[in-house]
PDB file of C-alpha atoms in Angstrom:
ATOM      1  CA  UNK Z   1      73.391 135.847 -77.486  1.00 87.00           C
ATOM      2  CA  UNK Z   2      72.851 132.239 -78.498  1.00 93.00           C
ATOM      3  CA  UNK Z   3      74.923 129.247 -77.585  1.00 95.00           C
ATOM      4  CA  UNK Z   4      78.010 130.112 -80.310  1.00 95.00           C
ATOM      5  CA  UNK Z   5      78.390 133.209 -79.136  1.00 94.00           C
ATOM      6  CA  UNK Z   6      78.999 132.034 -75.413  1.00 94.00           C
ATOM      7  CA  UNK Z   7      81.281 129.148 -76.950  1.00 95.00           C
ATOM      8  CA  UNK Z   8      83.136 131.721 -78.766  1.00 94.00           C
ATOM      9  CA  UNK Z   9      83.230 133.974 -75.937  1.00 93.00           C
ATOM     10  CA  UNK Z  10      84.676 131.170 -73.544  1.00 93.00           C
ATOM     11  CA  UNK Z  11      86.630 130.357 -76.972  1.00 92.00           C
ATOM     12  CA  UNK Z  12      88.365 133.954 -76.190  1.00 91.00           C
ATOM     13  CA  UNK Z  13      88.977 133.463 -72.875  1.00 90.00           C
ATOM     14  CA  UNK Z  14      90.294 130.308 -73.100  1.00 88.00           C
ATOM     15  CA  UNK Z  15      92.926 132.499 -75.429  1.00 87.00           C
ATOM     16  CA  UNK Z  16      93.874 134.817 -73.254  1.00 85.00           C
ATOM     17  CA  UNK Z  17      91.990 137.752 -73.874  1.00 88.00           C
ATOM     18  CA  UNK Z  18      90.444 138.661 -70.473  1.00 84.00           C
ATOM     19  CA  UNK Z  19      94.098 138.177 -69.084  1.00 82.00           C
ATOM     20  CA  UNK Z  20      95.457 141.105 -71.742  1.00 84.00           C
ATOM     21  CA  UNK Z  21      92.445 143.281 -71.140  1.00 85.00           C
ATOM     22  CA  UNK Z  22      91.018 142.462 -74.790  1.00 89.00           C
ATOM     23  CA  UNK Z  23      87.617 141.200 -73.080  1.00 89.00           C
ATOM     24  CA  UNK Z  24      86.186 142.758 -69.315  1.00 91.00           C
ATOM     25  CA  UNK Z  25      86.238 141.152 -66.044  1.00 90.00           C
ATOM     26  CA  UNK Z  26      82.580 140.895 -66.699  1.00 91.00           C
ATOM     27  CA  UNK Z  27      82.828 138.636 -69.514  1.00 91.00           C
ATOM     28  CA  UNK Z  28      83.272 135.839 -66.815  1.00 93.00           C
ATOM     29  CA  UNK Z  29      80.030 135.917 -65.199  1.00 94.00           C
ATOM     30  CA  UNK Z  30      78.538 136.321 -68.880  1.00 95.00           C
ATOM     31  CA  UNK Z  31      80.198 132.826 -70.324  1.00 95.00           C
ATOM     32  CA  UNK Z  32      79.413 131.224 -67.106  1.00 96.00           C
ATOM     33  CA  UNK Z  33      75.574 132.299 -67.198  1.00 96.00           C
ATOM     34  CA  UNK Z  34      75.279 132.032 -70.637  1.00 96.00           C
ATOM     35  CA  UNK Z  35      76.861 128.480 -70.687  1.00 96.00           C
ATOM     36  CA  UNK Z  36      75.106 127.388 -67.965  1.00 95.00           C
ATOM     37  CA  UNK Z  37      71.574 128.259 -68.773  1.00 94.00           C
ATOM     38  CA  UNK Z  38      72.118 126.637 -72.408  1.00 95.00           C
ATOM     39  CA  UNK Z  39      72.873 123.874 -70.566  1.00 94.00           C
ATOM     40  CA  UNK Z  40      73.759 121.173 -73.504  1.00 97.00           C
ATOM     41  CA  UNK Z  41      76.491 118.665 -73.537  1.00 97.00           C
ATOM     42  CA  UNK Z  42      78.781 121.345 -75.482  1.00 97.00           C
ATOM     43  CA  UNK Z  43      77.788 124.251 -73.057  1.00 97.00           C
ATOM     44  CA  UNK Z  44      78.688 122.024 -69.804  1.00 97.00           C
ATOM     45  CA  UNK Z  45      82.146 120.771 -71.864  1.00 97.00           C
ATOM     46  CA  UNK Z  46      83.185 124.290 -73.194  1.00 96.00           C
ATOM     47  CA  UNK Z  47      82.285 125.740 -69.813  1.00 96.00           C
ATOM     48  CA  UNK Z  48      84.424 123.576 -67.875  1.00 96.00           C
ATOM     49  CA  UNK Z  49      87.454 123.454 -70.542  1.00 95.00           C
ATOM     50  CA  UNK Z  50      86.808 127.897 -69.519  1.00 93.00           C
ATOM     51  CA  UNK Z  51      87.865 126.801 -65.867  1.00 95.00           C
ATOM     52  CA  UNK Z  52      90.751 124.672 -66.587  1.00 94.00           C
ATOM     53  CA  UNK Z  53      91.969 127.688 -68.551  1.00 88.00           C
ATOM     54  CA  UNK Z  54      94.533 130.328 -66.886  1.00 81.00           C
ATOM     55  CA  UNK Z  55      91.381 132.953 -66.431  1.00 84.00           C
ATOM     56  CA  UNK Z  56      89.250 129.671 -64.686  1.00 88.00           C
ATOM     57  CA  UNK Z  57      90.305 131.472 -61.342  1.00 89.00           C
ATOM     58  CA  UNK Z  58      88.052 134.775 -61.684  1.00 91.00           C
ATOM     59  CA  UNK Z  59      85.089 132.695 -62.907  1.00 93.00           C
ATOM     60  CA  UNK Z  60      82.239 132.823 -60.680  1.00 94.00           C
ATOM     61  CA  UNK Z  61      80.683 128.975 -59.571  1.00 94.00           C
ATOM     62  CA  UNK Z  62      77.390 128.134 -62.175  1.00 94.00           C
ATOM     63  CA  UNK Z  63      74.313 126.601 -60.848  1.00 93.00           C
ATOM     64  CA  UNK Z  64      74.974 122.975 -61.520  1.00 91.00           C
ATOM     65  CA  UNK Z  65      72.358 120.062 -60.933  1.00 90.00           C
ATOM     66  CA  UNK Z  66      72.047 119.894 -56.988  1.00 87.00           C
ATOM     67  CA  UNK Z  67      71.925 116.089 -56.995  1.00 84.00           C
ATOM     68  CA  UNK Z  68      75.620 115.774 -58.896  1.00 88.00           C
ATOM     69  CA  UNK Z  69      76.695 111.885 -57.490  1.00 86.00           C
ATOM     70  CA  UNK Z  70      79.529 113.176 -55.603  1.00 90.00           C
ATOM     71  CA  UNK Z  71      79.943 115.553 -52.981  1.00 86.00           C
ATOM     72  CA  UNK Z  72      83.233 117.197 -54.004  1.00 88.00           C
ATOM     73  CA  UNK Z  73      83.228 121.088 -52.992  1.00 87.00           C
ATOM     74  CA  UNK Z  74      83.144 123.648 -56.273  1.00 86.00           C
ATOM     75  CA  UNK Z  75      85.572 126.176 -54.466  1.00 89.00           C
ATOM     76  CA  UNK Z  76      88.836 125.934 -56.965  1.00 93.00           C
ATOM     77  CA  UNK Z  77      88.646 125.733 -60.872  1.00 94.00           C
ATOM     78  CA  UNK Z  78      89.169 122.675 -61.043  1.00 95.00           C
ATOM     79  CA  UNK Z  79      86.349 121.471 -59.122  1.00 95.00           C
ATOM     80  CA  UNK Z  80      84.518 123.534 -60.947  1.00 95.00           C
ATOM     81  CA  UNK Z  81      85.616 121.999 -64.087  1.00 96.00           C
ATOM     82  CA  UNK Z  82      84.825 118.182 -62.658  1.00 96.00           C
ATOM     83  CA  UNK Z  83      81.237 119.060 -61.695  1.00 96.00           C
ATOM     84  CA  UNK Z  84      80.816 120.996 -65.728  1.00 96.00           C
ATOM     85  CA  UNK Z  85      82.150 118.178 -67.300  1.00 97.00           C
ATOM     86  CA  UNK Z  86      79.833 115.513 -64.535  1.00 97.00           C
ATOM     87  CA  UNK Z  87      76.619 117.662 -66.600  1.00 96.00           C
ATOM     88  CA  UNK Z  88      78.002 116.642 -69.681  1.00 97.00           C
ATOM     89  CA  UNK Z  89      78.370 113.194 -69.085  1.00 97.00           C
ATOM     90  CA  UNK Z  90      75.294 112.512 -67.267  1.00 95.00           C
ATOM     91  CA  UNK Z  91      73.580 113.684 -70.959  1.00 96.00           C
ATOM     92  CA  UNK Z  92      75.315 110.918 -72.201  1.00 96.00           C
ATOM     93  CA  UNK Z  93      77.752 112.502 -73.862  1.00 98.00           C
ATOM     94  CA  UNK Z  94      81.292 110.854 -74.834  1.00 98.00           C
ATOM     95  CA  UNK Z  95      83.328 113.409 -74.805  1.00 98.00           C
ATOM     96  CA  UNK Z  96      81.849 114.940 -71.550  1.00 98.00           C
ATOM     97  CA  UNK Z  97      82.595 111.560 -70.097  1.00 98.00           C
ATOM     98  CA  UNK Z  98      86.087 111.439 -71.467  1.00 98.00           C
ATOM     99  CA  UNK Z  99      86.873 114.866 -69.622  1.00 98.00           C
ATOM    100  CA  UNK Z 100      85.149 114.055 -66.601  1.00 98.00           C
ATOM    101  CA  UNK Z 101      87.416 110.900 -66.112  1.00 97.00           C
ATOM    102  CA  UNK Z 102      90.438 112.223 -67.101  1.00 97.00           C
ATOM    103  CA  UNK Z 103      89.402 115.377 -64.470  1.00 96.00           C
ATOM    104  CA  UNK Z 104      88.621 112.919 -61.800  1.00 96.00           C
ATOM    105  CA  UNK Z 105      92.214 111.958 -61.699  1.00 95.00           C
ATOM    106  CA  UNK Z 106      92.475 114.143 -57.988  1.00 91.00           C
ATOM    107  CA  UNK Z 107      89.026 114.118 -57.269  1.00 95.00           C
ATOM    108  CA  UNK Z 108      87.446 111.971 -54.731  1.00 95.00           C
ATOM    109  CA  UNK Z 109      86.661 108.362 -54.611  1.00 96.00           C
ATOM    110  CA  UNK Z 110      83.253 109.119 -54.782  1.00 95.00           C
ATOM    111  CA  UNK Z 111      83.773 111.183 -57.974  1.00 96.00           C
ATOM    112  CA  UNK Z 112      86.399 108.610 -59.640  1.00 97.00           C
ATOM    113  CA  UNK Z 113      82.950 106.227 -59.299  1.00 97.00           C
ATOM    114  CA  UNK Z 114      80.799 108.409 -60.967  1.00 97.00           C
ATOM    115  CA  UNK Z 115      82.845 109.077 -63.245  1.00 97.00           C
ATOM    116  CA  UNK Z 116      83.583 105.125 -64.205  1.00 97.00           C
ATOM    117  CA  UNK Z 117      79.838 104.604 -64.269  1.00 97.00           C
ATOM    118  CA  UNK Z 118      79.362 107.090 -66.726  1.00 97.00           C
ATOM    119  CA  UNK Z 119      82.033 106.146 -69.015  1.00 98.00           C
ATOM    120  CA  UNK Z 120      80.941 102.731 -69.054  1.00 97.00           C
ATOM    121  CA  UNK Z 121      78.024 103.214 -71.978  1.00 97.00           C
ATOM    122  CA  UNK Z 122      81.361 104.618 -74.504  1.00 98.00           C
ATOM    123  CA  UNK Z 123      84.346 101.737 -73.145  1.00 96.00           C
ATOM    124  CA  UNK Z 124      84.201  99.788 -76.108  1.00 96.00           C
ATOM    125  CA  UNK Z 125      84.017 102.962 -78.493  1.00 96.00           C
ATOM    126  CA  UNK Z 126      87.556 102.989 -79.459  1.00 97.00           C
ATOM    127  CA  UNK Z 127      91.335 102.364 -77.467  1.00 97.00           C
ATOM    128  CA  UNK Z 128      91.656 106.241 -76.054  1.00 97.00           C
ATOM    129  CA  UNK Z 129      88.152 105.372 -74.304  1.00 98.00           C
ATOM    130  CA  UNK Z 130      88.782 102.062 -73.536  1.00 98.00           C
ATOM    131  CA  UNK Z 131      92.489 103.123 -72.121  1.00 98.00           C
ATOM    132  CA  UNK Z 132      90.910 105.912 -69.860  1.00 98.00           C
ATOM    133  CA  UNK Z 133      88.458 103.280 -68.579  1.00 98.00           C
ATOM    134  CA  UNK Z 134      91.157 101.005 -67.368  1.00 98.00           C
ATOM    135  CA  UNK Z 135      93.010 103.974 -65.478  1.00 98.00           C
ATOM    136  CA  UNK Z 136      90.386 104.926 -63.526  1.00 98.00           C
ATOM    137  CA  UNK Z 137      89.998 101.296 -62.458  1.00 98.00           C
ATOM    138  CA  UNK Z 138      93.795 101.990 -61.168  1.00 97.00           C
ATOM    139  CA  UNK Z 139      93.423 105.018 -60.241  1.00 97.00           C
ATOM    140  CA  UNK Z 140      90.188 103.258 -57.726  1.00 97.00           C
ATOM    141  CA  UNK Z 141      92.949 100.681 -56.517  1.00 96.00           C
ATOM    142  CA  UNK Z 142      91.825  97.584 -58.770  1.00 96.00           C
ATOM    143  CA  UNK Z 143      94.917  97.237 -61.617  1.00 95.00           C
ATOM    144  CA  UNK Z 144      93.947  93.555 -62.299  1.00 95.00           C
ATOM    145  CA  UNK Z 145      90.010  95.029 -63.376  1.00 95.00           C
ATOM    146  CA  UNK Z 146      92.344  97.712 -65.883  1.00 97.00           C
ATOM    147  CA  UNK Z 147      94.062  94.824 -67.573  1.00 97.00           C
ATOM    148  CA  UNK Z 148      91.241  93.864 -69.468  1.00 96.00           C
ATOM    149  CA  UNK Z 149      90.172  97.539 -70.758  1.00 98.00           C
ATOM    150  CA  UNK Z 150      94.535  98.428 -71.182  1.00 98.00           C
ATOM    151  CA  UNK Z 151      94.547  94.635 -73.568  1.00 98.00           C
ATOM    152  CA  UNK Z 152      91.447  95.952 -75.641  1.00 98.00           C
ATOM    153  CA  UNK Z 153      93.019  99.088 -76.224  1.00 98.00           C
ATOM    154  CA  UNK Z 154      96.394  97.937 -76.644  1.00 98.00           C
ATOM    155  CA  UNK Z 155      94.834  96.024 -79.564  1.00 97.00           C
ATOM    156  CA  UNK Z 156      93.438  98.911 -81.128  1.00 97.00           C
ATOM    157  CA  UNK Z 157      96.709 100.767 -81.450  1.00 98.00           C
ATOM    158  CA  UNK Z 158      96.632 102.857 -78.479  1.00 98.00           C
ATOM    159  CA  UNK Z 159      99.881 103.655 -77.524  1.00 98.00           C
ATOM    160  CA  UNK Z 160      99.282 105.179 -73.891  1.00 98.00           C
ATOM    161  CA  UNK Z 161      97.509 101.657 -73.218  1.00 98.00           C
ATOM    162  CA  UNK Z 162     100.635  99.718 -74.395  1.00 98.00           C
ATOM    163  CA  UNK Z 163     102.964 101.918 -72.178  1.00 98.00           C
ATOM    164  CA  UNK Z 164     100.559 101.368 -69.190  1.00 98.00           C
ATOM    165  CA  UNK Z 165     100.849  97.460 -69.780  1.00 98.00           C
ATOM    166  CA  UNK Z 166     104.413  97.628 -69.497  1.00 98.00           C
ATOM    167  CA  UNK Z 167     104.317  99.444 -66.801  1.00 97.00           C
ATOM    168  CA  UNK Z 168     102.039  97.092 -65.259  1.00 97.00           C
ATOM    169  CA  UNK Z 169     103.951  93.776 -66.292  1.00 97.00           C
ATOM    170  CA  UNK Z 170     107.071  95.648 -64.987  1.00 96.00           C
ATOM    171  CA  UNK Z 171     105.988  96.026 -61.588  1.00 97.00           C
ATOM    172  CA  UNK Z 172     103.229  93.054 -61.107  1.00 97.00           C
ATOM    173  CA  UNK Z 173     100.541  95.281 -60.778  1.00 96.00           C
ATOM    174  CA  UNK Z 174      97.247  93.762 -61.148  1.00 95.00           C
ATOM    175  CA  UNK Z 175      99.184  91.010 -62.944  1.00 96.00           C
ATOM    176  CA  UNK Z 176     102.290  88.707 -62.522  1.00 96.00           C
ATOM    177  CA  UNK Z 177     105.402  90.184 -62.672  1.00 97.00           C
ATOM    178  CA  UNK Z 178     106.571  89.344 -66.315  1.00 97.00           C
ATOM    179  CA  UNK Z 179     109.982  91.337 -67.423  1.00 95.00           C
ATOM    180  CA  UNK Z 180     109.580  89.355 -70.605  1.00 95.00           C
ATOM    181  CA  UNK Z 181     105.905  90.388 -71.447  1.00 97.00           C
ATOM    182  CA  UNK Z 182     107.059  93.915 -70.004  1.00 97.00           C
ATOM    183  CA  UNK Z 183     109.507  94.093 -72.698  1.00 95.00           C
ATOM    184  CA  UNK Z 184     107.562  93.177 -75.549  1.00 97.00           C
ATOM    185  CA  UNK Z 185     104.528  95.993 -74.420  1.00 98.00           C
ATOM    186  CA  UNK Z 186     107.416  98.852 -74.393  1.00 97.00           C
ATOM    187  CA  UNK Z 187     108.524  97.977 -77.676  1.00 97.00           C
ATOM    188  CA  UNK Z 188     104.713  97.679 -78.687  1.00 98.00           C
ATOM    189  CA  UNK Z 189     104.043 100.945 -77.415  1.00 98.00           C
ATOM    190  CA  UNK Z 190     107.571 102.705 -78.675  1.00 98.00           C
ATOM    191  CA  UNK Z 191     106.737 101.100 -82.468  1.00 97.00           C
ATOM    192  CA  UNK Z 192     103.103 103.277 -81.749  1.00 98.00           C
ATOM    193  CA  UNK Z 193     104.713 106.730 -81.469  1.00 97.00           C
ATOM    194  CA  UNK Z 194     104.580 106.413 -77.729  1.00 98.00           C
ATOM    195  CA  UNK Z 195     106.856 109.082 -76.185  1.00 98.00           C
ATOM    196  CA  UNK Z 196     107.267 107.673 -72.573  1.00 98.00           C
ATOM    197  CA  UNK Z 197     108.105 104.302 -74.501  1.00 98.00           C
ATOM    198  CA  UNK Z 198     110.987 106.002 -76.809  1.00 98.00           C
ATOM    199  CA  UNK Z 199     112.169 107.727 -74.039  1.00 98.00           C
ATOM    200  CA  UNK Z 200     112.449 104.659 -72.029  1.00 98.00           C
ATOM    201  CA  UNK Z 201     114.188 103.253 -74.671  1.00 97.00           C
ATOM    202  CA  UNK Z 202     116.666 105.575 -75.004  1.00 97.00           C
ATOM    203  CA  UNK Z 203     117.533 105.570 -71.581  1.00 97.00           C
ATOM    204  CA  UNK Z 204     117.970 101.679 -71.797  1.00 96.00           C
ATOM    205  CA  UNK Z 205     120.125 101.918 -74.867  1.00 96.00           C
ATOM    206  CA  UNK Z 206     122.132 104.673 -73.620  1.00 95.00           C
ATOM    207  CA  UNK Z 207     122.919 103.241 -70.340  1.00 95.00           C
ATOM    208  CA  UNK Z 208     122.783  99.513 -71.446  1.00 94.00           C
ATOM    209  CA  UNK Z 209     120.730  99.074 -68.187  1.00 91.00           C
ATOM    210  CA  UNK Z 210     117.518  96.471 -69.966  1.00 88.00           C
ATOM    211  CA  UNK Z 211     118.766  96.871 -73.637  1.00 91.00           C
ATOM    212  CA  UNK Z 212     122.078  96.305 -75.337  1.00 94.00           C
ATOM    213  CA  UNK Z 213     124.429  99.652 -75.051  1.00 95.00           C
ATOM    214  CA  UNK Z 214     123.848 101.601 -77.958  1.00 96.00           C
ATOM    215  CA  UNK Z 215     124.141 105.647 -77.919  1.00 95.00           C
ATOM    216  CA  UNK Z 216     123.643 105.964 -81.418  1.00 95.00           C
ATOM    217  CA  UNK Z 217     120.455 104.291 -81.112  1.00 96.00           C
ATOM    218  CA  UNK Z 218     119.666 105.966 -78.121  1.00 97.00           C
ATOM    219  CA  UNK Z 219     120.062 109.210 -79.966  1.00 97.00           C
ATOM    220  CA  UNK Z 220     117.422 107.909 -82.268  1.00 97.00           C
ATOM    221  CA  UNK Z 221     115.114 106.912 -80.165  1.00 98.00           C
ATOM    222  CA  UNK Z 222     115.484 110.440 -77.777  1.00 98.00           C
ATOM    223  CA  UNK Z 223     114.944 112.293 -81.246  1.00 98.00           C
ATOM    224  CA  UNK Z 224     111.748 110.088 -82.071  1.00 98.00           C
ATOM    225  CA  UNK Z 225     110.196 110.883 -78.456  1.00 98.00           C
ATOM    226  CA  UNK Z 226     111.183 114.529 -78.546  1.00 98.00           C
ATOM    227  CA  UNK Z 227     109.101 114.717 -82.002  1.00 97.00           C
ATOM    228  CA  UNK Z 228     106.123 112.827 -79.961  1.00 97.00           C
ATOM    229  CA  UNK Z 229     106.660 115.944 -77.864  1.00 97.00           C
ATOM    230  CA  UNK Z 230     108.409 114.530 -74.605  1.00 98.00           C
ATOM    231  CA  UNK Z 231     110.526 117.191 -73.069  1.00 98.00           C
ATOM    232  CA  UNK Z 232     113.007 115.685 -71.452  1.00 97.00           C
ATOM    233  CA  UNK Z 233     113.687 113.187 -74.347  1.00 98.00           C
ATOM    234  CA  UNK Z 234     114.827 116.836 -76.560  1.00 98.00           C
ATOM    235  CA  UNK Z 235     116.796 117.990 -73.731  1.00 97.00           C
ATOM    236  CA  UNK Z 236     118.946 114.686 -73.665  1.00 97.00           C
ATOM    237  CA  UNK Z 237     119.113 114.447 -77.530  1.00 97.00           C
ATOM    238  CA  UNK Z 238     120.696 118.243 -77.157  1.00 97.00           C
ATOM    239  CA  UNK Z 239     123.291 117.499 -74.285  1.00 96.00           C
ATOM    240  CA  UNK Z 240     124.274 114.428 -76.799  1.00 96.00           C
ATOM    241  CA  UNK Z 241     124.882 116.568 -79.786  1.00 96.00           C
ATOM    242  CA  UNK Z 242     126.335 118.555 -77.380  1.00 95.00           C
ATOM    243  CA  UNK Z 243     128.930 116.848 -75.998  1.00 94.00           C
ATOM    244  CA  UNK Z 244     128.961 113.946 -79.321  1.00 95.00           C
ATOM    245  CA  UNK Z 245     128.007 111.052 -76.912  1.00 92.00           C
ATOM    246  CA  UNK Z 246     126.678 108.517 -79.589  1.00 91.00           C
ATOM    247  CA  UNK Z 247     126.902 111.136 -82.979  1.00 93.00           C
ATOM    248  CA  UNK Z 248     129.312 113.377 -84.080  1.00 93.00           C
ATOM    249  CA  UNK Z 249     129.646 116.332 -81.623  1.00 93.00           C
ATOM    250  CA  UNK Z 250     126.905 119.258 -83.408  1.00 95.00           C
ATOM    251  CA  UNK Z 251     126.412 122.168 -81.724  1.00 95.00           C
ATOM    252  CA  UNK Z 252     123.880 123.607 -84.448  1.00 95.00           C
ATOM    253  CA  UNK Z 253     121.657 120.384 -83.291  1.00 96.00           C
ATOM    254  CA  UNK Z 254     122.192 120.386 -79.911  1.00 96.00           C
ATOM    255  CA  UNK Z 255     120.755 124.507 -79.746  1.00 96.00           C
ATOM    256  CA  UNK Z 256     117.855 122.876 -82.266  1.00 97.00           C
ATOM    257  CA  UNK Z 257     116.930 120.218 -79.351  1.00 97.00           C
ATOM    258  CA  UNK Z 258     117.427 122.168 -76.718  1.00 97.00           C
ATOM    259  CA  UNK Z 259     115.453 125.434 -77.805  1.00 97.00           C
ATOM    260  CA  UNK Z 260     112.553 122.550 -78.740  1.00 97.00           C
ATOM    261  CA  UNK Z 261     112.869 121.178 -75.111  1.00 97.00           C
ATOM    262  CA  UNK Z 262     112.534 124.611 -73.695  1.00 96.00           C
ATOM    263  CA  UNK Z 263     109.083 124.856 -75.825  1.00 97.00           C
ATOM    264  CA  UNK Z 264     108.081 121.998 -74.371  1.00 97.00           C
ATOM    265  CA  UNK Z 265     108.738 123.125 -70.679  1.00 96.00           C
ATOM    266  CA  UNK Z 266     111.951 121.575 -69.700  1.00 96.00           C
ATOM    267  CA  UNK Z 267     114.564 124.034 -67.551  1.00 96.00           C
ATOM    268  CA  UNK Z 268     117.223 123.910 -69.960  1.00 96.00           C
ATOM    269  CA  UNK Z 269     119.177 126.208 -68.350  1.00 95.00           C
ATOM    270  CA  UNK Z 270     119.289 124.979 -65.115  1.00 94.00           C
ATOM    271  CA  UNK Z 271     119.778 121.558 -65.897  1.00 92.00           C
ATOM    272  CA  UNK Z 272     122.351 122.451 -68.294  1.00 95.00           C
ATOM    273  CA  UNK Z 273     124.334 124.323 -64.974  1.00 94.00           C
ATOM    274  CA  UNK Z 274     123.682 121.001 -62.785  1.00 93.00           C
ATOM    275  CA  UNK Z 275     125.727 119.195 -65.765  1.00 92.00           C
ATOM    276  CA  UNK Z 276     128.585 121.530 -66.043  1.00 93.00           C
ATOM    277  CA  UNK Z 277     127.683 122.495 -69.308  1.00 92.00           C
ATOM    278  CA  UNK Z 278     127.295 125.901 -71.335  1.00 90.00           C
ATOM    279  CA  UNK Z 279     124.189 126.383 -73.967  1.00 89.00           C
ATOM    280  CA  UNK Z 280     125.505 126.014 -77.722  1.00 89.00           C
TER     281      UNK Z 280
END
């Protein structure tokens, strides 16, 4: 088998098909050779992507590099993801350095370095790579170094890096405490599709805690952030509907956002009992 076929392979594991008994048990020691021995930016990323999926647990560890920059043990998938996705990057590759920074998240200090110093070549490349940069600065305890990388984003229509400026200028992290500037980055970052931002929103409108009280435009803004995929945003859109806070009482959209925040992983249910209320 050539390269493909181990990418498809991992492809169908990724899927689900070892799990259902579609593909053997041995079909994990197969990708992970396979992968491994091809040993290409692609290999390392699709390999690693393989242990972050919900069969990365019967995956055996591959033979990485010995002198990886960061002694984090390979005994859980997700380790074992880092140290694919450290192969990757240390090719050069972008999106193997993407993965291993957004990976390194829970990894070690040592790893969070690495993984800075090999995004570092691809920073500038666009706002998603620029953004990441600046969170590992936080995530290495320097917020005022993750200003400048957040800004550059922020000006390249990255939404995530607008929310994380408001955030920052909220609190004074890494930067004066500025409720004005705050302001202005959460309304950058809502106008940018930004779900946490038109959630936040909402919340401010509904409550009139930070924003004039509103509920239809809270309703509005919950709706926009449920379509950006934020969970909890559908589940208070429903509960409105439901019980006509802000819009005319609708059950049929109420069941619509609720059954959408259920997709999207919220306990509907069970927060639904905590409230007192029945499901439409």
């Amino acid at each position: 088998m050539n390269e493909d076929d181990y990418v498809d392979l991992a492809g169908r594991i990724n899927r689900g098909d070892m799990a259902i008994g579609i593909l053997p048990l041995s079909a994990a020691p197969e990708v992970v050779e396979g992968l491994s021995r091809s040993g290409s930016a692609r290999a390392w990323r699709e390999l690693g992507r393989c242990y972050l999926g919900a069969s990365g647990d019967v995956l055996p560890p591959a033979p990485w590099s010995p002198d990886l920059p960061f002694p984090d043990p390979a005994d859980h998938p997700h380790d074992r993801a880092l140290r694919c996705f450290a192969e990757a990057a240390t090719l050069g590759d972008h999106e193997g350095a993407l993965l291993f920074a957004r990976c390194a998240r829970e990894a070690s200090v040592a790893a969070k370095e690495a993984a800075l110093a090999r995004l570092r070549p691809h920073a500038r490349t666009d706002g998603a790579t620029a953004y990441q940069f600046g969170l590992l600065e936080q995530w290495l305890d320097r917020p005022g170094s993750a200003v400048e990388h957040h800004l550059w984003a922020a000006a390249r229509n990255d939404g995530d890096a607008a929310f994380e400026l408001y955030v920052l200028f909220a609190t004074g992290t890494g930067v004066e405490r500025d409720d004005a500037e705050a302001a202005r980055w959460l309304q950058r970052a809502a106008d940018l599709g930004q779900d946490r931002a038109l959630y936040n929103l909402g919340a401010a409108h509904a409550t009139g805690n930070g924003a004039p009280l509103d509920p239809a435009l809270a309703v509005r803004y919950y709706e926009r952030a449920a379509e950006a995929g934020n969970a909890r945003a559908a589940a208070t859109a429903g509960v409105m509907y439901l019980m006509g806070e802000g819009v005319d009482e609708d059950r049929s959209r109420a069941a619509h956002w609720l059954d959408e925040a259920e997709d999207l992983g919220h306990p509907v249910d069970e927060w639904l009992a905590q409230l007192g209320l029945s499901r439409p």
